[in-house]
């Protein structure tokens, strides 16, 4: 476990749900990755992300899937690609990433409370 934080610290991290609407392979990445375009609803809009999720997912299998993302980190340049959000996931037993998601559909852009 890491250091204890306050609830105010947690509130500063803006985690939203969005639907993946576009994907493509990212062969230029140092580690195998997939480029994502995620719809975070009318307030935030479409955002790009790069995710190292190729063990469990193909680009085609991700279209329409809802995911969680941190939308208030600064953009990060990953090779030729500018990632605008951090797509969230967990490591499985083999250290491959499994996407974090809701168990039921919710409107795009809703904030994790």
XYZ file of N, CA and C in Angstrom:
339
model
N 0.839 -1.178 0.000
C 0.000 0.000 0.000
C 0.885 1.242 0.000
N 0.380 2.308 -0.601
C 1.138 3.564 -0.639
C 0.707 4.462 0.515
N 1.284 5.651 0.574
C 0.960 6.603 1.641
C -0.528 6.944 1.647
N -1.045 7.233 2.811
C -2.431 7.654 2.971
C -2.623 9.034 2.355
N -3.767 9.212 1.673
C -4.113 10.516 1.116
C -5.454 10.952 1.715
N -5.774 12.207 1.528
C -7.055 12.712 2.007
C -8.105 12.538 0.910
N -9.360 12.674 1.298
C -10.429 12.614 0.303
C -10.276 13.763 -0.697
N -9.821 14.901 -0.226
C -9.591 16.048 -1.123
C -8.538 15.698 -2.179
N -7.494 14.950 -1.790
C -6.489 14.496 -2.763
C -7.150 13.625 -3.835
N -7.991 12.690 -3.399
C -8.684 11.786 -4.320
C -9.574 12.569 -5.285
N -10.268 13.576 -4.780
C -11.179 14.364 -5.615
C -10.452 15.112 -6.733
N -9.169 15.365 -6.566
C -8.403 16.079 -7.592
C -8.145 15.212 -8.822
N -8.212 13.887 -8.670
C -8.017 12.975 -9.798
C -9.371 12.792 -10.476
N -9.485 13.268 -11.702
C -10.757 13.252 -12.433
C -10.833 11.975 -13.270
N -11.493 10.950 -12.724
C -11.644 9.663 -13.401
C -13.048 9.613 -13.997
N -13.115 9.414 -15.305
C -14.395 9.398 -16.024
C -14.533 8.102 -16.820
N -15.775 7.799 -17.164
C -16.057 6.653 -18.018
C -16.236 7.160 -19.448
N -15.748 6.360 -20.383
C -15.896 6.690 -21.791
C -15.991 5.423 -22.618
N -16.447 5.578 -23.846
C -16.597 4.450 -24.765
C -15.542 4.541 -25.859
N -14.855 3.456 -26.082
C -13.851 3.401 -27.154
C -14.576 3.401 -28.493
N -14.258 4.388 -29.341
C -14.930 4.531 -30.635
C -14.000 4.277 -31.820
N -12.708 4.272 -31.571
C -11.734 4.054 -32.657
C -10.475 3.453 -32.064
N -9.865 2.522 -32.788
C -8.618 1.894 -32.332
C -7.694 1.662 -33.523
N -6.414 1.545 -33.216
C -5.450 1.143 -34.236
C -4.206 0.612 -33.539
N -3.487 -0.294 -34.211
C -2.225 -0.774 -33.636
C -1.245 0.381 -33.489
N -0.288 0.235 -32.587
C 0.723 1.264 -32.351
C 2.103 0.611 -32.425
N 2.538 0.233 -33.626
C 3.807 -0.478 -33.769
C 5.039 0.360 -33.415
N 4.903 1.697 -33.410
C 6.046 2.555 -33.090
C 6.346 2.616 -31.593
N 5.428 2.159 -30.775
C 5.627 2.199 -29.319
C 6.746 1.247 -28.910
N 7.458 1.598 -27.837
C 8.543 0.733 -27.338
C 8.020 -0.625 -26.891
N 6.864 -0.610 -26.201
C 6.208 -1.854 -25.789
C 4.930 -1.968 -26.610
N 4.515 -3.196 -26.932
C 3.296 -3.346 -27.741
C 2.120 -2.580 -27.133
N 1.424 -1.814 -27.979
C 0.330 -0.966 -27.498
C -0.722 -0.801 -28.582
N -1.857 -0.253 -28.155
C -2.960 0.051 -29.056
C -3.338 1.518 -28.852
N -3.538 2.234 -29.963
C -4.032 3.608 -29.894
C -5.552 3.560 -29.752
N -6.073 4.386 -28.849
C -7.508 4.433 -28.592
C -8.022 5.850 -28.787
N -9.236 5.971 -29.296
C -9.991 7.222 -29.258
C -11.208 6.913 -28.408
N -11.373 7.678 -27.314
C -12.412 7.396 -26.330
C -13.366 8.585 -26.261
N -14.665 8.288 -26.323
C -15.699 9.318 -26.220
C -16.075 9.489 -24.755
N -15.704 10.630 -24.180
C -16.014 10.948 -22.793
C -17.235 11.864 -22.665
N -18.107 11.869 -23.651
C -19.342 12.635 -23.566
C -19.175 14.078 -23.993
N -20.294 14.840 -23.985
C -20.280 16.195 -24.541
C -19.397 17.190 -23.790
N -19.209 17.024 -22.490
C -18.400 17.974 -21.719
C -16.911 17.869 -22.051
N -16.428 16.649 -22.232
C -14.991 16.406 -22.441
C -14.684 16.073 -23.895
N -15.560 15.338 -24.550
C -15.390 15.011 -25.960
C -14.515 13.796 -26.199
N -13.963 13.729 -27.411
C -13.104 12.618 -27.821
C -11.682 12.879 -27.358
N -11.070 11.857 -26.772
C -9.683 11.959 -26.302
C -8.907 10.738 -26.772
N -7.612 10.955 -27.026
C -6.733 9.873 -27.482
C -5.930 9.315 -26.308
N -5.653 8.013 -26.393
C -4.852 7.351 -25.368
C -4.079 6.211 -26.019
N -2.943 5.897 -25.444
C -2.176 4.717 -25.838
C -2.199 3.758 -24.658
N -2.494 2.488 -24.924
C -2.596 1.517 -23.835
C -1.828 0.247 -24.186
N -1.033 -0.229 -23.242
C -0.260 -1.462 -23.413
C -1.131 -2.646 -22.994
N -2.086 -2.979 -23.860
C -3.109 -3.971 -23.530
C -3.197 -5.079 -24.568
N -2.127 -5.295 -25.326
C -2.182 -6.222 -26.466
C -2.238 -7.696 -26.069
N -1.951 -8.033 -24.829
C -2.022 -9.447 -24.408
C -3.473 -9.924 -24.384
N -4.367 -9.098 -23.852
C -5.763 -9.512 -23.681
C -6.733 -8.948 -24.718
N -6.304 -7.948 -25.501
C -7.231 -7.266 -26.397
C -6.628 -7.078 -27.781
N -7.496 -7.093 -28.786
C -7.127 -6.685 -30.141
C -7.808 -5.339 -30.397
N -7.305 -4.568 -31.346
C -7.983 -3.301 -31.633
C -9.483 -3.488 -31.931
N -9.804 -4.509 -32.701
C -11.198 -4.739 -33.092
C -12.085 -5.073 -31.901
N -11.545 -5.784 -30.907
C -12.358 -6.217 -29.763
C -12.695 -5.069 -28.806
N -12.047 -3.935 -28.969
C -12.218 -2.819 -28.033
C -13.323 -1.838 -28.424
N -13.719 -1.829 -29.684
C -14.728 -0.876 -30.151
C -16.028 -1.096 -29.371
N -16.554 -0.005 -28.806
C -17.801 -0.071 -28.058
C -17.641 -0.395 -26.589
N -16.429 -0.713 -26.152
C -16.180 -1.060 -24.749
C -16.053 0.213 -23.914
N -16.707 0.218 -22.756
C -16.550 1.348 -21.836
C -15.333 1.106 -20.947
N -14.554 2.168 -20.738
C -13.345 2.109 -19.920
C -13.305 3.312 -18.987
N -12.398 3.248 -18.019
C -12.180 4.366 -17.105
C -10.878 5.051 -17.489
N -10.868 6.376 -17.383
C -9.658 7.113 -17.707
C -9.504 8.352 -16.841
N -8.249 8.694 -16.562
C -7.941 9.944 -15.862
C -7.860 11.015 -16.938
N -8.748 12.009 -16.841
C -8.849 13.015 -17.904
C -8.168 14.335 -17.562
N -7.608 14.459 -16.347
C -6.987 15.745 -15.991
C -5.475 15.657 -15.774
N -4.826 14.632 -16.325
C -3.369 14.626 -16.399
C -2.963 15.429 -17.630
N -1.783 16.017 -17.631
C -1.341 16.705 -18.854
C -1.087 15.675 -19.965
N -1.242 16.085 -21.228
C -0.950 15.164 -22.333
C 0.492 14.656 -22.255
N 0.701 13.456 -22.788
C 2.030 12.844 -22.756
C 2.391 12.381 -24.163
N 3.573 12.773 -24.605
C 4.055 12.369 -25.921
C 4.647 10.973 -25.827
N 4.113 10.046 -26.620
C 4.615 8.675 -26.654
C 5.051 8.417 -28.090
N 6.338 8.607 -28.353
C 6.819 8.521 -29.728
C 6.112 9.576 -30.562
N 5.530 9.179 -31.704
C 4.850 10.149 -32.564
C 3.407 10.438 -32.138
N 2.965 9.848 -31.041
C 1.557 9.914 -30.617
C 1.423 10.736 -29.342
N 0.404 11.601 -29.287
C 0.134 12.418 -28.093
C -1.056 11.813 -27.346
N -0.781 11.226 -26.191
C -1.813 10.613 -25.365
C -2.415 11.676 -24.451
N -3.749 11.792 -24.479
C -4.432 12.861 -23.750
C -5.056 12.404 -22.437
N -5.263 11.109 -22.268
C -5.836 10.562 -21.037
C -5.080 9.298 -20.651
N -5.131 8.961 -19.371
C -4.555 7.706 -18.883
C -5.688 6.694 -18.753
N -5.683 5.676 -19.610
C -6.667 4.604 -19.542
C -6.263 3.673 -18.407
N -7.217 3.353 -17.538
C -6.899 2.620 -16.311
C -7.080 1.117 -16.464
N -6.220 0.381 -15.779
C -6.298 -1.075 -15.776
C -5.507 -1.642 -14.616
N -5.570 -2.955 -14.499
C -4.877 -3.691 -13.441
C -3.977 -4.737 -14.065
N -2.874 -5.052 -13.398
C -2.022 -6.151 -13.843
C -2.636 -7.471 -13.392
N -2.654 -8.459 -14.290
C -3.076 -9.796 -13.895
C -1.885 -10.555 -13.318
N -2.029 -11.857 -13.104
C -0.954 -12.651 -12.493
C 0.326 -12.651 -13.318
N 0.180 -12.470 -14.636
C 1.340 -12.469 -15.536
C 1.803 -11.052 -15.865
N 1.297 -10.048 -15.143
C 1.636 -8.642 -15.326
C 1.123 -8.043 -16.635
N 0.147 -8.699 -17.263
C -0.513 -8.129 -18.443
C -1.678 -7.263 -17.960
N -1.979 -6.192 -18.687
C -2.999 -5.239 -18.251
C -4.405 -5.708 -18.637
N -5.299 -5.641 -17.646
C -6.732 -5.878 -17.823
C -7.416 -4.534 -17.583
N -8.228 -4.095 -18.513
C -8.863 -2.782 -18.420
C -9.820 -2.682 -17.236
N -9.824 -1.531 -16.572
C -10.801 -1.226 -15.529
C -12.065 -0.728 -16.222
N -13.215 -1.198 -15.759
C -14.469 -0.825 -16.398
C -15.611 -0.922 -15.399
N -16.768 -0.398 -15.795
C -17.972 -0.531 -14.980
C -18.612 -1.887 -15.277
N -19.426 -2.391 -14.337
C -20.083 -3.677 -14.605
C -21.424 -3.501 -15.316
N -21.909 -2.264 -15.409
C -23.123 -1.949 -16.159
C -22.848 -0.664 -16.955
N -23.500 -0.486 -18.098
C -23.281 0.736 -18.877
C -23.713 1.982 -18.097
N -22.934 3.045 -18.242
C -23.275 4.351 -17.668
C -23.019 5.413 -18.743
N -23.637 6.581 -18.628
C -23.418 7.618 -19.654
C -21.952 8.041 -19.720
N -21.464 8.208 -20.953
C -20.095 8.673 -21.157
C -19.878 9.997 -20.424
N -18.724 10.116 -19.793
C -18.363 11.345 -19.103
C -18.687 11.349 -17.625
N -19.426 10.352 -17.136
C -19.735 10.318 -15.705
C -18.458 10.160 -14.897
N -18.388 10.862 -13.778
C -17.193 10.869 -12.927
C -17.284 9.769 -11.877
N -16.132 9.140 -11.617
C -16.037 8.178 -10.522
C -16.156 8.946 -9.211
N -17.066 8.507 -8.372
C -17.298 9.189 -7.088
C -16.756 8.377 -5.938
